[in-house]
Short mmCIF file of C-alpha atoms in Angstrom, two decimals:
data_model
loop_
_atom_site.label_atom_id
_atom_site.label_comp_id
_atom_site.label_asym_id
_atom_site.label_seq_id
_atom_site.Cartn_x
_atom_site.Cartn_y
_atom_site.Cartn_z
CA MET X 1 -15.61 15.24 -6.90
CA SER X 2 -14.54 11.66 -7.35
CA TYR X 3 -11.46 9.74 -8.42
CA ALA X 4 -10.96 7.78 -11.61
CA ARG X 5 -11.27 3.99 -11.59
CA GLU X 6 -8.46 1.62 -12.59
CA ASP X 7 -6.98 1.99 -16.03
CA ALA X 8 -6.01 -0.72 -18.52
CA GLY X 9 -2.73 -1.40 -16.74
CA ALA X 10 -4.36 -2.68 -13.57
CA PRO X 11 -3.66 -6.35 -12.78
CA PRO X 12 -6.47 -8.77 -11.87
CA SER X 13 -6.76 -9.96 -8.26
CA LEU X 14 -6.72 -13.60 -9.37
CA PHE X 15 -3.59 -14.55 -11.30
CA PRO X 16 -3.13 -18.32 -10.90
CA ASP X 17 0.58 -18.33 -11.90
CA TYR X 18 1.09 -16.46 -8.61
CA GLY X 19 -0.04 -19.38 -6.49
CA SER X 20 -1.08 -17.46 -3.36
CA THR X 21 -3.80 -15.66 -5.30
CA ARG X 22 -5.71 -18.91 -5.80
CA THR X 23 -7.09 -19.06 -2.27
CA ARG X 24 -6.83 -15.38 -1.41
CA ALA X 25 -8.14 -13.43 -4.40
CA PRO X 26 -11.82 -12.52 -4.24
CA LEU X 27 -13.78 -14.39 -6.91
CA GLN X 28 -16.72 -11.96 -7.02
CA PRO X 29 -16.16 -8.92 -9.22
CA PRO X 30 -15.52 -5.77 -7.17
CA LEU X 31 -18.71 -3.79 -6.64
CA ARG X 32 -18.84 -0.32 -8.07
CA VAL X 33 -20.19 2.05 -5.44
CA PRO X 34 -20.56 5.82 -5.30
CA GLN X 35 -17.62 7.73 -3.86
CA THR X 36 -18.38 9.84 -0.82
CA ARG X 37 -16.14 12.01 1.38
CA THR X 38 -14.87 8.76 2.86
CA GLU X 39 -13.19 7.91 -0.42
CA THR X 40 -12.17 11.43 -1.46
CA THR X 41 -10.40 12.40 1.77
CA GLY X 42 -7.27 10.94 3.29
CA PRO X 43 -4.88 11.26 6.20
CA ALA X 44 -2.19 13.92 6.56
CA GLY X 45 0.17 15.05 9.30
CA TRP X 46 2.77 12.40 8.55
CA ASP X 47 5.32 13.28 11.20
CA ARG X 48 2.74 12.72 13.89
CA LEU X 49 1.47 9.53 12.30
CA MET X 50 4.68 7.89 11.17
CA GLY X 51 7.58 9.85 12.66
CA PRO X 52 10.40 11.77 10.98
CA SER X 53 11.55 10.89 7.48
CA LEU X 54 14.08 8.13 6.78
CA ALA X 55 15.43 9.01 3.36
CA ASP X 56 18.87 7.41 3.63
CA LEU X 57 18.74 3.66 4.22
CA THR X 58 22.55 3.43 4.26
CA THR X 59 23.06 5.39 7.48
CA GLN X 60 20.58 3.77 9.87
CA HIS X 61 23.21 1.73 11.74
CA GLY X 62 26.84 1.89 12.85
CA GLY X 63 28.49 0.99 9.55
CA VAL X 64 28.04 1.10 5.80
CA PRO X 65 25.84 -1.61 4.31
CA GLN X 66 27.19 -4.06 1.74
CA GLY X 67 26.21 -3.63 -1.87
CA GLN X 68 25.88 -1.08 -4.63
CA ARG X 69 24.81 2.33 -3.31
CA ILE X 70 21.96 3.78 -5.39
CA ILE X 71 19.78 6.87 -5.51
CA VAL X 72 16.09 6.39 -6.31
CA THR X 73 14.23 9.59 -7.07
CA GLY X 74 11.23 10.84 -8.99
CA ARG X 75 7.88 12.49 -8.61
CA VAL X 76 4.46 11.47 -7.42
CA LEU X 77 1.87 12.67 -9.94
CA ASP X 78 -1.77 12.17 -10.69
CA GLU X 79 -3.08 10.96 -14.01
CA ASP X 80 -3.41 14.51 -15.26
CA GLY X 81 0.28 15.10 -14.61
CA ARG X 82 -0.32 17.24 -11.53
CA ALA X 83 2.18 16.94 -8.70
CA VAL X 84 0.99 15.19 -5.54
CA PRO X 85 2.72 17.15 -2.75
CA ASP X 86 2.91 16.32 0.94
CA THR X 87 2.16 12.63 0.58
CA VAL X 88 4.11 9.89 2.30
CA MET X 89 6.03 7.24 0.37
CA GLU X 90 7.16 4.26 2.40
CA ILE X 91 9.64 1.75 1.01
CA TRP X 92 10.99 -1.62 2.12
CA GLN X 93 13.33 -4.07 0.43
CA ALA X 94 15.77 -6.97 0.76
CA ASN X 95 19.49 -6.33 1.23
CA ALA X 96 22.15 -6.57 -1.48
CA ALA X 97 22.23 -10.37 -1.13
CA GLY X 98 18.47 -10.64 -1.57
CA ARG X 99 17.78 -11.33 2.12
CA TYR X 100 15.03 -9.62 4.11
CA ILE X 101 15.61 -8.76 7.75
CA HIS X 102 12.29 -10.52 8.39
CA GLY X 103 12.38 -13.61 10.63
CA LYS X 104 10.23 -15.64 8.26
CA ASP X 105 12.62 -15.17 5.34
CA GLN X 106 14.38 -18.53 5.42
CA TRP X 107 16.75 -18.09 2.47
CA ASP X 108 20.33 -18.52 3.70
CA ALA X 109 21.86 -15.47 2.01
CA PRO X 110 23.59 -13.33 4.66
CA HIS X 111 21.92 -10.66 6.75
CA ASP X 112 23.61 -7.29 6.88
CA PRO X 113 23.70 -5.77 10.39
CA ASN X 114 24.06 -2.35 8.79
CA PHE X 115 20.98 -2.60 6.62
CA THR X 116 17.33 -2.74 7.62
CA GLY X 117 15.79 -1.84 4.29
CA ALA X 118 12.92 0.39 5.43
CA GLY X 119 12.46 4.08 4.67
CA ARG X 120 9.88 6.81 4.25
CA VAL X 121 9.78 10.32 2.89
CA VAL X 122 7.15 12.98 2.29
CA THR X 123 6.93 14.49 -1.20
CA ASP X 124 7.79 18.18 -1.61
CA ALA X 125 5.65 20.87 -3.24
CA GLU X 126 6.49 19.52 -6.72
CA GLY X 127 5.75 15.93 -5.68
CA ARG X 128 9.45 15.01 -5.60
CA TYR X 129 10.97 12.31 -3.41
CA ARG X 130 14.50 10.91 -3.09
CA PHE X 131 15.96 7.88 -1.32
CA VAL X 132 19.53 6.63 -0.92
CA THR X 133 19.73 2.86 -0.50
CA VAL X 134 21.55 -0.19 -1.86
CA ARG X 135 20.43 -2.16 -4.85
CA PRO X 136 18.47 -5.16 -3.56
CA GLY X 137 19.40 -8.66 -4.70
CA ALA X 138 17.14 -11.16 -6.43
CA TYR X 139 16.02 -14.08 -4.27
CA PRO X 140 14.38 -17.48 -4.64
CA TRP X 141 10.83 -18.14 -3.47
CA GLY X 142 8.55 -21.13 -3.29
CA ASN X 143 5.98 -20.29 -5.96
CA HIS X 144 7.24 -22.94 -8.41
CA ARG X 145 10.42 -24.89 -9.15
CA ASN X 146 13.42 -22.58 -9.51
CA ALA X 147 11.36 -19.45 -8.92
CA TRP X 148 13.30 -16.20 -8.39
CA ARG X 149 11.92 -12.75 -7.74
CA PRO X 150 13.53 -10.00 -9.80
CA ALA X 151 15.30 -7.35 -7.72
CA HIS X 152 12.66 -4.94 -6.46
CA ILE X 153 11.84 -2.24 -3.96
CA HIS X 154 8.37 -2.21 -2.38
CA LEU X 155 6.63 1.19 -2.41
CA SER X 156 3.57 2.27 -0.47
CA LEU X 157 1.70 5.53 -1.11
CA LEU X 158 -1.39 6.95 0.50
CA GLY X 159 -1.86 9.88 -1.86
CA PRO X 160 -4.51 12.54 -1.36
CA ALA X 161 -7.42 10.18 -0.67
CA PHE X 162 -8.55 6.73 0.40
CA ALA X 163 -9.38 6.14 -3.28
CA THR X 164 -5.77 6.71 -4.38
CA ARG X 165 -4.10 4.23 -2.01
CA LEU X 166 -1.36 2.31 -3.84
CA VAL X 167 1.19 -0.36 -3.03
CA THR X 168 3.52 -1.36 -5.84
CA GLN X 169 7.04 -2.59 -6.61
CA LEU X 170 9.88 -0.88 -8.44
CA TYR X 171 11.93 -3.08 -10.78
CA PHE X 172 15.34 -2.43 -12.29
CA PRO X 173 16.12 -2.09 -16.01
CA ASP X 174 17.48 -5.03 -17.97
CA ASP X 175 16.59 -7.61 -15.30
CA PRO X 176 15.79 -10.84 -17.21
CA LEU X 177 13.74 -12.16 -14.28
CA ILE X 178 10.97 -9.58 -14.78
CA GLU X 179 9.53 -11.17 -17.90
CA ILE X 180 9.09 -14.56 -16.16
CA ASP X 181 8.04 -13.30 -12.73
CA PRO X 182 4.39 -14.17 -11.99
CA ILE X 183 3.87 -11.12 -9.76
CA ALA X 184 5.18 -8.62 -12.32
CA ASN X 185 3.41 -10.60 -15.06
CA ALA X 186 0.03 -10.04 -13.44
CA VAL X 187 0.32 -6.61 -15.07
CA PRO X 188 -0.24 -6.91 -18.83
CA MET X 189 2.22 -5.52 -21.33
CA PRO X 190 3.06 -2.83 -22.14
CA TYR X 191 1.87 -1.45 -18.78
CA ARG X 192 4.28 -3.75 -16.89
CA GLN X 193 7.06 -1.45 -18.08
CA ARG X 194 5.56 1.34 -15.96
CA MET X 195 7.10 -0.47 -12.98
CA VAL X 196 10.64 -0.52 -14.43
CA ALA X 197 12.82 2.35 -13.23
CA ARG X 198 15.12 4.18 -15.63
CA PHE X 199 18.86 4.29 -15.07
CA ASP X 200 19.72 7.97 -15.27
CA MET X 201 23.22 9.48 -15.56
CA ASP X 202 21.85 12.83 -14.44
CA VAL X 203 20.72 11.29 -11.14
CA THR X 204 23.96 9.32 -10.83
CA GLU X 205 26.55 11.10 -8.69
CA PRO X 206 30.27 10.87 -9.58
CA ASN X 207 32.31 8.57 -7.36
CA TRP X 208 29.32 7.95 -5.15
CA ALA X 209 26.11 6.28 -6.38
CA LEU X 210 24.17 5.09 -9.43
CA GLY X 211 20.89 6.88 -10.03
CA TYR X 212 17.43 5.63 -10.97
CA ARG X 213 14.36 7.62 -11.82
CA PHE X 214 10.86 6.37 -11.03
CA ASP X 215 7.65 8.40 -11.10
CA VAL X 216 4.53 7.14 -9.38
CA VAL X 217 1.21 7.99 -11.01
CA LEU X 218 -1.89 7.89 -8.82
CA LYS X 219 -5.52 7.91 -9.91
CA GLY X 220 -6.66 11.32 -11.09
CA ARG X 221 -9.85 13.21 -10.50
CA GLU X 222 -12.76 12.16 -12.61
CA GLN X 223 -14.40 14.91 -14.63
CA THR X 224 -17.87 13.42 -14.64
CA PRO X 225 -19.61 12.81 -11.34
CA PHE X 226 -20.51 9.17 -10.72
CA GLU X 227 -24.22 9.92 -10.60
CA GLU X 228 -24.24 11.32 -14.11
CA ASP X 229 -22.23 8.68 -15.93
CA ASP X 230 -23.73 5.67 -14.25
CA HIS X 231 -27.48 6.11 -14.48
CA ASP X 232 -29.07 2.99 -15.83
CA HIS X 233 -32.62 3.65 -16.82
CA MET G 1 29.80 15.36 -34.80
CA THR G 2 30.78 13.34 -31.77
CA ILE G 3 29.38 13.68 -28.28
CA ASP G 4 31.91 14.10 -25.51
CA VAL G 5 32.27 10.82 -23.65
CA ALA G 6 31.12 12.39 -20.38
CA ASP G 7 27.88 13.52 -21.99
CA ARG G 8 26.86 10.20 -23.52
CA ARG G 9 23.67 8.59 -22.26
CA PRO G 10 22.17 5.14 -22.70
CA GLU G 11 19.33 4.88 -25.19
CA PRO G 12 15.99 5.36 -23.38
CA ARG G 13 14.19 2.08 -22.67
CA VAL G 14 10.44 1.51 -22.76
CA ASP G 15 10.02 2.01 -19.03
CA ASN G 16 8.59 4.14 -16.23
CA GLN G 17 9.82 7.33 -17.89
CA ASP G 18 8.36 6.62 -21.35
CA PRO G 19 5.76 9.33 -22.05
CA ALA G 20 3.80 6.93 -24.28
CA LEU G 21 3.14 4.72 -21.24
CA PHE G 22 2.11 7.51 -18.86
CA GLY G 23 -0.78 6.35 -16.66
CA GLN G 24 -1.63 4.78 -13.32
CA THR G 25 1.23 2.90 -11.73
CA PRO G 26 -0.03 -0.70 -11.45
CA SER G 27 -0.57 -2.31 -8.06
CA GLN G 28 1.64 -5.12 -6.71
CA THR G 29 1.39 -7.24 -3.57
CA VAL G 30 2.95 -6.20 -0.26
CA GLY G 31 4.36 -9.74 -0.09
CA PRO G 32 4.92 -11.56 3.20
CA PHE G 33 7.82 -9.48 4.60
CA PHE G 34 6.36 -6.00 5.12
CA HIS G 35 6.38 -6.06 8.93
CA TYR G 36 9.64 -4.14 9.45
CA GLY G 37 8.56 -1.52 6.91
CA LEU G 38 4.87 -0.66 7.39
CA PRO G 39 2.93 -1.41 10.60
CA TRP G 40 4.32 0.76 13.39
CA LYS G 41 3.86 0.45 17.14
CA GLY G 42 0.63 2.22 18.00
CA GLY G 43 -0.60 2.30 14.41
CA ALA G 44 -3.75 0.45 15.43
CA ASP G 45 -4.46 2.58 18.49
CA LEU G 46 -6.19 5.82 17.52
CA VAL G 47 -7.10 6.61 21.12
CA GLY G 48 -4.22 5.77 23.45
CA GLN G 49 -0.52 5.04 23.44
CA SER G 50 -0.23 1.27 23.22
CA ASP G 51 1.97 -0.67 20.78
CA MET G 52 -1.06 -2.14 18.96
CA GLY G 53 -0.67 -2.75 15.24
CA ALA G 54 2.98 -3.79 14.89
CA ARG G 55 4.58 -7.27 14.87
CA PRO G 56 8.07 -6.42 16.22
CA GLU G 57 8.67 -10.05 17.22
CA LEU G 58 9.11 -10.91 13.53
CA PHE G 59 12.51 -9.19 13.17
CA PRO G 60 15.46 -8.15 15.37
CA GLU G 61 14.85 -5.22 17.67
CA ALA G 62 17.86 -3.33 16.27
CA HIS G 63 15.98 -3.16 12.97
CA TYR G 64 12.86 -1.50 14.32
CA VAL G 65 13.09 1.90 12.57
CA LEU G 66 9.37 2.67 12.40
CA ASN G 67 7.50 5.17 14.53
CA GLN G 68 6.90 4.76 18.24
CA SER G 69 3.40 5.43 19.47
CA SER G 70 3.18 9.04 20.55
CA PRO G 71 0.76 11.07 22.64
CA THR G 72 -2.11 12.47 20.62
CA GLY G 73 -4.43 13.78 23.31
CA THR G 74 -7.80 12.19 23.89
CA PRO G 75 -10.25 12.29 21.01
CA VAL G 76 -13.92 12.99 21.63
CA GLY G 77 -16.26 10.04 21.36
CA ALA G 78 -17.11 6.55 22.55
CA VAL G 79 -14.01 4.33 22.61
CA ILE G 80 -14.54 1.11 20.67
CA GLU G 81 -12.50 -1.86 19.54
CA LEU G 82 -12.71 -3.25 16.03
CA THR G 83 -11.61 -6.84 15.67
CA GLY G 84 -12.03 -9.92 13.55
CA ARG G 85 -10.09 -12.38 11.47
CA VAL G 86 -8.91 -12.34 7.88
CA LEU G 87 -9.74 -15.69 6.27
CA ASP G 88 -8.80 -17.23 2.93
CA GLY G 89 -11.02 -19.21 0.54
CA GLN G 90 -10.57 -22.37 2.61
CA GLY G 91 -11.48 -20.63 5.84
CA ALA G 92 -7.85 -20.62 7.00
CA PRO G 93 -6.57 -17.57 8.90
CA VAL G 94 -4.28 -15.21 7.00
CA PRO G 95 -1.32 -14.39 9.27
CA ASP G 96 0.47 -12.10 6.82
CA ALA G 97 -2.22 -9.56 5.98
CA MET G 98 -2.40 -5.90 6.92
CA ILE G 99 -5.51 -3.82 7.49
CA GLU G 100 -5.78 -0.05 7.31
CA ILE G 101 -8.72 2.01 8.51
CA TRP G 102 -9.87 5.51 7.60
CA GLN G 103 -12.78 7.05 9.43
CA ALA G 104 -14.45 10.25 10.52
CA ASP G 105 -14.32 11.64 14.05
CA ALA G 106 -17.25 11.48 16.48
CA ALA G 107 -18.87 14.45 14.74
CA GLY G 108 -18.58 12.91 11.27
CA ARG G 109 -15.64 15.07 10.13
CA TYR G 110 -12.49 13.73 8.53
CA ALA G 111 -9.07 14.84 9.75
CA GLY G 112 -8.16 18.00 7.87
CA GLU G 113 -11.76 19.12 7.40
CA PRO G 114 -12.80 22.33 9.16
CA GLY G 115 -13.75 21.73 12.78
CA SER G 116 -12.39 18.17 12.89
CA ASP G 117 -11.16 16.80 16.21
CA PRO G 118 -7.49 17.86 16.54
CA HIS G 119 -6.80 14.78 18.66
CA PHE G 120 -8.10 12.26 16.14
CA VAL G 121 -6.01 11.17 13.14
CA GLY G 122 -8.67 8.91 11.64
CA PHE G 123 -6.08 6.58 10.09
CA GLY G 124 -4.82 3.31 11.49
CA ARG G 125 -2.78 0.30 10.41
CA ALA G 126 -2.59 -3.21 11.85
CA ALA G 127 -0.75 -6.35 10.83
CA THR G 128 -2.76 -9.53 11.37
CA ALA G 129 -1.56 -11.93 14.07
CA GLU G 130 -0.69 -15.61 13.53
CA ASP G 131 -4.36 -16.48 14.01
CA GLY G 132 -5.34 -14.03 11.27
CA SER G 133 -6.82 -11.56 13.73
CA TYR G 134 -6.66 -7.79 13.59
CA ARG G 135 -7.51 -5.31 16.31
CA PHE G 136 -7.96 -1.53 16.39
CA ARG G 137 -8.80 0.80 19.24
CA THR G 138 -10.66 3.84 17.96
CA ILE G 139 -13.82 5.84 18.52
CA LEU G 140 -17.28 5.30 17.11
CA PRO G 141 -17.42 7.52 14.01
CA GLY G 142 -20.24 9.99 13.54
CA ALA G 143 -22.35 9.96 10.38
CA ILE G 144 -20.68 12.02 7.64
CA GLY G 145 -23.95 13.61 6.61
CA ALA G 146 -27.68 13.18 6.37
CA GLY G 147 -28.53 9.79 4.92
CA HIS G 148 -25.14 8.26 5.73
CA ALA G 149 -24.62 5.59 8.36
CA PRO G 150 -21.53 5.58 10.59
CA HIS G 151 -18.82 3.48 8.96
CA VAL G 152 -15.10 2.81 8.75
CA ALA G 153 -13.30 2.39 5.42
CA LEU G 154 -10.98 -0.64 5.31
CA SER G 155 -8.08 -1.55 3.06
CA VAL G 156 -6.76 -5.11 3.05
CA PHE G 157 -3.24 -5.99 1.90
CA GLY G 158 -1.32 -9.24 2.04
CA ARG G 159 0.74 -11.90 0.37
CA GLY G 160 -1.36 -13.17 -2.53
CA LEU G 161 -3.27 -9.90 -2.82
CA ILE G 162 -1.97 -8.22 -5.96
CA LYS G 163 -4.28 -5.27 -5.33
CA ARG G 164 -5.47 -3.48 -2.23
CA LEU G 165 -8.98 -4.66 -1.37
CA ALA G 166 -11.25 -1.82 -0.29
CA THR G 167 -14.36 -2.33 1.78
CA ARG G 168 -16.31 -0.77 4.65
CA LEU G 169 -17.28 -1.74 8.17
CA TYR G 170 -20.77 -0.74 9.36
CA PHE G 171 -22.21 -1.15 12.85
CA ASP G 172 -25.12 -3.50 13.42
CA GLY G 173 -28.26 -1.73 14.55
CA GLN G 174 -27.06 1.81 13.83
CA ALA G 175 -29.62 4.27 12.62
CA GLY G 176 -29.20 4.93 8.93
CA ASN G 177 -27.78 1.60 7.80
CA GLU G 178 -30.83 1.06 5.60
CA ALA G 179 -30.50 4.35 3.77
CA ASP G 180 -26.71 4.53 3.46
CA PRO G 181 -25.84 5.12 -0.22
CA VAL G 182 -22.98 2.62 -0.26
CA LEU G 183 -24.47 -0.11 1.91
CA SER G 184 -27.73 0.07 -0.02
CA ALA G 185 -25.76 -0.43 -3.27
CA VAL G 186 -24.70 -3.85 -1.95
CA PRO G 187 -27.01 -6.76 -2.82
CA VAL G 188 -29.18 -7.52 0.22
CA GLU G 189 -27.88 -11.07 0.58
CA ARG G 190 -24.28 -9.88 0.88
CA ARG G 191 -24.75 -6.86 3.17
CA ALA G 192 -24.03 -8.86 6.32
CA THR G 193 -20.39 -9.22 5.17
CA LEU G 194 -19.95 -5.50 5.92
CA ILE G 195 -21.81 -5.25 9.22
CA ALA G 196 -19.85 -5.70 12.45
CA THR G 197 -21.68 -7.18 15.40
CA ALA G 198 -21.39 -6.01 18.99
CA SER G 199 -19.66 -8.71 20.99
CA GLY G 200 -19.16 -7.10 24.36
CA ASP G 201 -18.48 -3.76 25.88
CA GLY G 202 -17.65 -1.54 22.92
CA VAL G 203 -16.16 -4.45 20.95
CA TRP G 204 -17.28 -4.79 17.34
CA THR G 205 -16.37 -7.90 15.36
CA LEU G 206 -16.19 -8.38 11.63
CA ASP G 207 -14.38 -11.19 9.86
CA ILE G 208 -13.01 -10.48 6.41
CA ALA G 209 -13.40 -13.41 4.03
CA LEU G 210 -11.14 -12.89 1.02
CA GLN G 211 -12.88 -15.61 -0.94
CA GLY G 212 -15.63 -18.19 -0.62
CA GLU G 213 -19.27 -18.47 0.32
CA ARG G 214 -19.27 -15.52 2.70
CA GLU G 215 -16.81 -13.53 0.63
CA THR G 216 -16.64 -9.93 1.84
CA VAL G 217 -17.94 -7.36 -0.62
CA PHE G 218 -14.98 -5.40 -1.98
CA PHE G 219 -15.38 -2.16 -3.89
CA ASP G 220 -14.30 -0.94 -7.28
CA LEU G 221 -13.15 2.54 -6.33
#
C-alpha cells in the first residue's frame, strides 16, 4: 500500500513572488523514494498527544471576542471521496482586526484579550469537523510595497499517515486580495479555488453566526504499488 | 414560480465545494506566527515530561491554550537526543521553522501496530529557536524490518516553505544503512545530508539545509 503523489494543484516550493521562498526553497527536485511503513503509518491518540478539543475559539477567555462570529465546518476526505475519521485538525488565525497574538507581529491593529485564535478538533466517523470562531481580518506584510494578506485561517492536518501530512490556508469568498496574494498565487488556477470556502446558508445559524463550508482532501491510496509502476529497465 | 425569500441561496461560486475541482487540497506555508497554535509544551519530548518543543515566550501566557506535557510512562529503549540547526540558502539560521518527527519504537513498531510500546507515541513537534536549532528527546528506533536501517522521518515547515519538506534522519555507523531501500535510493554524494553524527552521550546531530551546496535531500512522497 502506498499513497498518491501530488496532483496538478500542488504549488512549487520556489515561488519568487513570495520573497521568503528565494532563500528557503530547496532548489534540487524532490527525490522520489519508495514508501515504506514509515510513510504509510501515522500517529493517533490525539487527546494524549495534544489535549482535549478546542472547537469554540470564542469562549476561551472571560468575554466575547470582537468581530463577526462564524462557523467553519466540513469534512476531511481522501482523493477517492472516502471520509478520514479520527484525524486531528488544528487551526490558528489572526483576530478580527487582522492582528496575531504573536509577539513578532508588529502591525499596530489592536489585540483582543478575549481571542487567542488557536483551536483543534478530531474528525468524527464521517470525517466531519466544526469550529466556531470570528472572521479574521486582512493584514499588511512586508513582502512588497502595499502587500496585504487576504483574510485566512491556517489549517494543519496529519491524516492517516506521514505521507498525507498537510498544512494549508482557508480563504473567504469574494475577497479581492486572493487573486494578487503571492502565497495563494503559488497554487495555479483553477486549483487555487480549492482553498476558497463556500458561504453556506444551511450552515449559517439564525441570529447567531454566518456559516462557511470547507472540505479538506488528503492524498488517496495509490492503486499500483511503487515497485510496479516505476521500474526503469 | 418564485422561491420564498427565506429559501433563497447565493449562486454557487467556483470554490472548495465545486465538484469539478475535487482533488488534493493544495499546501500553503505555516507562516511566521504558528507558535501559539502548533508546538505544545512537551511536544519534542517523547520520553519525559519537560516543556521541550514550544516557544511560549513568543506570546502572552494567557494565550497559551495548547497541551501541557503529560505523563506517558517510560518507553523501552535507549534515550537519545536529536538536534541540529535549520539553515537557509545563505547559511543563516531559520528561527521560525518547525520540525516534526515520526518514528518506530525500540522494536521497530509504529504506534498503533500490534505489539507496539504503549508508552511511546512516536510523534513529536519542535519549533526552532532563535539560532535555528531544534531538539528532540526520544529513543533510538529499531529497524522496521529486515533490510531497513533505523531512521526517523522528519517534516520541515516554516515561513517561506509553501510545502512541507519531508526527509529522514539516519544514524551514522548503524548496521543496515548501506542496504536501506530509501537511503540507497539517494545519490551517494548526497547521502551524508541524511546521516546524523554522534556528538556525545546519546546526542545525534543533523543540520537541515533548505537550500545550497549541502542541501538536504527532500522526498517526493
